[in-house]
Coordinates of C-alpha atoms in Angstrom, one line a residue:
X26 CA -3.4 -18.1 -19.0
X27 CA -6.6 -17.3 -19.9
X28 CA -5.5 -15.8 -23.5
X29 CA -3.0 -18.6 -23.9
X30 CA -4.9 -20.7 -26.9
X31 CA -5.0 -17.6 -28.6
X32 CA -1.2 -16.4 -28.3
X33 CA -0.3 -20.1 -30.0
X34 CA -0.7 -21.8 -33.1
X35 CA -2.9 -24.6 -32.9
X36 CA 0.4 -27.2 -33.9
X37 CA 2.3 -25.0 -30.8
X38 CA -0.1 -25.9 -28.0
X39 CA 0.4 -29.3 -27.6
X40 CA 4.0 -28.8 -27.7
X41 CA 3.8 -26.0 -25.4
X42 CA 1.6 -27.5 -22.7
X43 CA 4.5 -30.8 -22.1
X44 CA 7.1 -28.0 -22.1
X45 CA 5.7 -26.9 -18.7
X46 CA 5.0 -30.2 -17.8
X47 CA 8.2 -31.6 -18.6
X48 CA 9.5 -28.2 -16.7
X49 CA 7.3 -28.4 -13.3
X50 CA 7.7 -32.4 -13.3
X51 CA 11.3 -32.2 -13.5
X52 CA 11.9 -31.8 -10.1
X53 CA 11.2 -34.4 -7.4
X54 CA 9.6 -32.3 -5.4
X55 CA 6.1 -30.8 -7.2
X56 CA 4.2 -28.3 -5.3
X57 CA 0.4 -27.9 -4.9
X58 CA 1.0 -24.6 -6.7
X59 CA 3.0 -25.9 -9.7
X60 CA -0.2 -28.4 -10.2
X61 CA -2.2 -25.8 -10.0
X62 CA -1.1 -24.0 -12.4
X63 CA -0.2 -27.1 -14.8
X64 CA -3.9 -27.2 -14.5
X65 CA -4.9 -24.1 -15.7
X66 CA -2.7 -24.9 -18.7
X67 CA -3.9 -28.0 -19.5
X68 CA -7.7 -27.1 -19.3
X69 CA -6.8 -23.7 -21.5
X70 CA -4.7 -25.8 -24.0
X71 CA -6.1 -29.2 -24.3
X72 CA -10.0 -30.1 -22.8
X73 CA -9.9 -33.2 -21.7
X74 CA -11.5 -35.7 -23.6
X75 CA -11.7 -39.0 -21.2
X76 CA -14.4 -39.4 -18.3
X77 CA -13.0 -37.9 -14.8
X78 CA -14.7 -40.3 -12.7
X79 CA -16.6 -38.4 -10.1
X80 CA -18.8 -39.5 -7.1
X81 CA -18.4 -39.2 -4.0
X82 CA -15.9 -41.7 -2.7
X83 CA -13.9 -40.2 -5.8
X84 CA -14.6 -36.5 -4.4
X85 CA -14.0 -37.0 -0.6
X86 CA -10.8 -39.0 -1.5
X87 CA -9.5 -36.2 -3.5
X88 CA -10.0 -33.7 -1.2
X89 CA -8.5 -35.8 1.6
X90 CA -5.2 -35.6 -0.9
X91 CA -5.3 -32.0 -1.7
X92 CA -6.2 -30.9 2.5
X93 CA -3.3 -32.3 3.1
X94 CA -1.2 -31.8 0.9
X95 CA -1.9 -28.3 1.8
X96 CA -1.7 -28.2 5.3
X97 CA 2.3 -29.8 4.6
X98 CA 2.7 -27.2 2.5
X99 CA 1.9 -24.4 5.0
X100 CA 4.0 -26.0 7.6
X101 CA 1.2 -27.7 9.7
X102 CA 2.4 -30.6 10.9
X103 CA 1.6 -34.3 13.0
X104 CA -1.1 -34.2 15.0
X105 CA -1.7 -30.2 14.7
X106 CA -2.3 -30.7 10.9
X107 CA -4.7 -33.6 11.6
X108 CA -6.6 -31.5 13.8
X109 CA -6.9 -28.5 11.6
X110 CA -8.2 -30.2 8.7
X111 CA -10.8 -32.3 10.7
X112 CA -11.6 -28.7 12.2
X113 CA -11.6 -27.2 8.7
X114 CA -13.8 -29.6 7.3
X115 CA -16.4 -29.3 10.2
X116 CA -18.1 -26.0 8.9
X117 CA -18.3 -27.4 5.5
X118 CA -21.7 -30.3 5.3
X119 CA -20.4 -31.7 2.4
X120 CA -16.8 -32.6 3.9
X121 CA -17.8 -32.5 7.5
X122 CA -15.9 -35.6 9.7
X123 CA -14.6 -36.6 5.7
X124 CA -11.1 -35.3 5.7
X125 CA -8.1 -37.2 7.4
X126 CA -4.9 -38.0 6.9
X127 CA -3.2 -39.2 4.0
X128 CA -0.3 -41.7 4.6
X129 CA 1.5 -40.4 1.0
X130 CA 0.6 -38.0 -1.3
X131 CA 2.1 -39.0 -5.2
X132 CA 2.0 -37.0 -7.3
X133 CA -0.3 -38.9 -9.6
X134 CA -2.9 -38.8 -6.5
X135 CA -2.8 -34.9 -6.6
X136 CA -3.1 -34.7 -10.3
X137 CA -6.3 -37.1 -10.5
X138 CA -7.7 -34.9 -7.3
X139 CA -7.2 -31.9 -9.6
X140 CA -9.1 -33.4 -12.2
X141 CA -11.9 -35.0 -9.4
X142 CA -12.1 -31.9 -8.1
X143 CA -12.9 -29.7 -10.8
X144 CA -15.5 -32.2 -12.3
X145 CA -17.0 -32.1 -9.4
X146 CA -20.4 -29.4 -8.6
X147 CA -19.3 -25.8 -8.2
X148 CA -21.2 -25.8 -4.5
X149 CA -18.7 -28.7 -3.3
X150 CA -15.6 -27.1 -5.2
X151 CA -16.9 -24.0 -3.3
X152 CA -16.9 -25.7 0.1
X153 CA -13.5 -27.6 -0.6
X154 CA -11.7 -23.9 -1.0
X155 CA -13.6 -22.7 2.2
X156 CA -11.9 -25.7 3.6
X157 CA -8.4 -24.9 2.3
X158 CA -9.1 -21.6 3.2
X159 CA -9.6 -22.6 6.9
X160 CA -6.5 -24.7 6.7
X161 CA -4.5 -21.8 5.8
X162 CA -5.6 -19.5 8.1
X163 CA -5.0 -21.8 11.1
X164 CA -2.3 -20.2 12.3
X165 CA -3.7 -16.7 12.2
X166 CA -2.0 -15.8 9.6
X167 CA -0.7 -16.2 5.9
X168 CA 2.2 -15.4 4.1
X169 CA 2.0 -14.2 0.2
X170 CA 2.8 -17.7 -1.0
X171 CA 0.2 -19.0 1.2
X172 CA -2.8 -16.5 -0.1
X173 CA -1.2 -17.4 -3.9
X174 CA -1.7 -20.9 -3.4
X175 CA -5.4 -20.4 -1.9
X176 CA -5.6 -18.3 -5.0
X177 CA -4.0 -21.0 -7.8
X178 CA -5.9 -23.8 -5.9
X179 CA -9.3 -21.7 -6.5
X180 CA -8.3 -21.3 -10.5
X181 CA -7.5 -24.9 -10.8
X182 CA -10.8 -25.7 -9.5
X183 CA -12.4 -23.4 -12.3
X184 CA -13.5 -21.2 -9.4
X185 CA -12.7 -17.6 -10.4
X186 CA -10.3 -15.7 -8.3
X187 CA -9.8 -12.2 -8.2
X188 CA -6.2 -11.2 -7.4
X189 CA -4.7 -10.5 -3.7
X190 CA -2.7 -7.4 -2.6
X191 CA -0.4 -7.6 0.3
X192 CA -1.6 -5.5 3.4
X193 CA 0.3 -3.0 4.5
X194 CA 0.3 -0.6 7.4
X195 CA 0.8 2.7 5.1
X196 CA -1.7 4.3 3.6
X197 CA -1.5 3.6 -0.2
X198 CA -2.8 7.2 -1.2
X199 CA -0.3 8.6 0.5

């Protein structure tokens, strides 16, 4: 993604970036991970232009969408999932006692939160993705699509990522 303005023609991009939003939208069900990644597009192929409001109502009610929104998405559910996100959010003074439930989640809502988000300082985009990294690793442990997620969430948020192995029990020089 990072190369991807280069790989098209300037006329190509535009066309190109509502080809994989026509692609991930298509379905009724969008993932945190497809929005994710939409993002990284979008922010590779077309800056945006308008004002992303950001303050902290704007901030808090984002990450309130995206928590969980997350935590559905890693199988957390009822009052468990309203529990780990209020427990998540503890450690982190910028989100501390901020973070309940969401009745619904739109997709528009996780979109805009995208956008809140990554407008937002790089210390509270920081402490959001400790956050969601607390949500995820509520259960003791995460699966592959759980650590990608952590991993596109961090890359939407313009918070680099370096890229996650599987662990394995075998020694991998042997």
């Amino acid at each position: 993604v990072a190369r991807l303005h280069e790989a098209l023609l300037s006329s190509e991009q535009s066309d190109f970036l509502e080809s994989v939003e026509t692609l991930i939208m298509a379905d009724d069900t969008v993932s945190t991970f497809e929005l994710a990644c939409l993002q990284m597009v979008s922010d590779r192929l077309a800056p945006e232009v308008t004002e992303t409001k950001v303050d902290s109502r704007s901030i808090i009610r984002a990450a309130r969408i995206l928590a969980n929104r997350l935590a559905a998405e890693t199988r957390i559910e009822g009052v468990r999932a309203k529990d780990v996100i209020r427990q998540s959010s503890l450690q982190s003074p910028y989100f501390m006692n901020q973070l309940k439930p969401v009745e619904s989640i739109s997709t528009e809502d996780l979109r805009e939160s995208f956008a809140v988000l990554k407008h937002s300082a790089l210390g509270i985009r920081r402490q959001f993705l400790q956050v969601c990294e607390r949500i995820v690793a509520a259960d003791e442990k995460a699966t592959m699509n759980e650590v990608e997620l952590l991993r596109a969430i961090a890359i939407g948020l313009g918070i680099p990522a370096a890229p996650i192995f599987p662990e394995t029990d075998s020694d991998p020089l042997n």
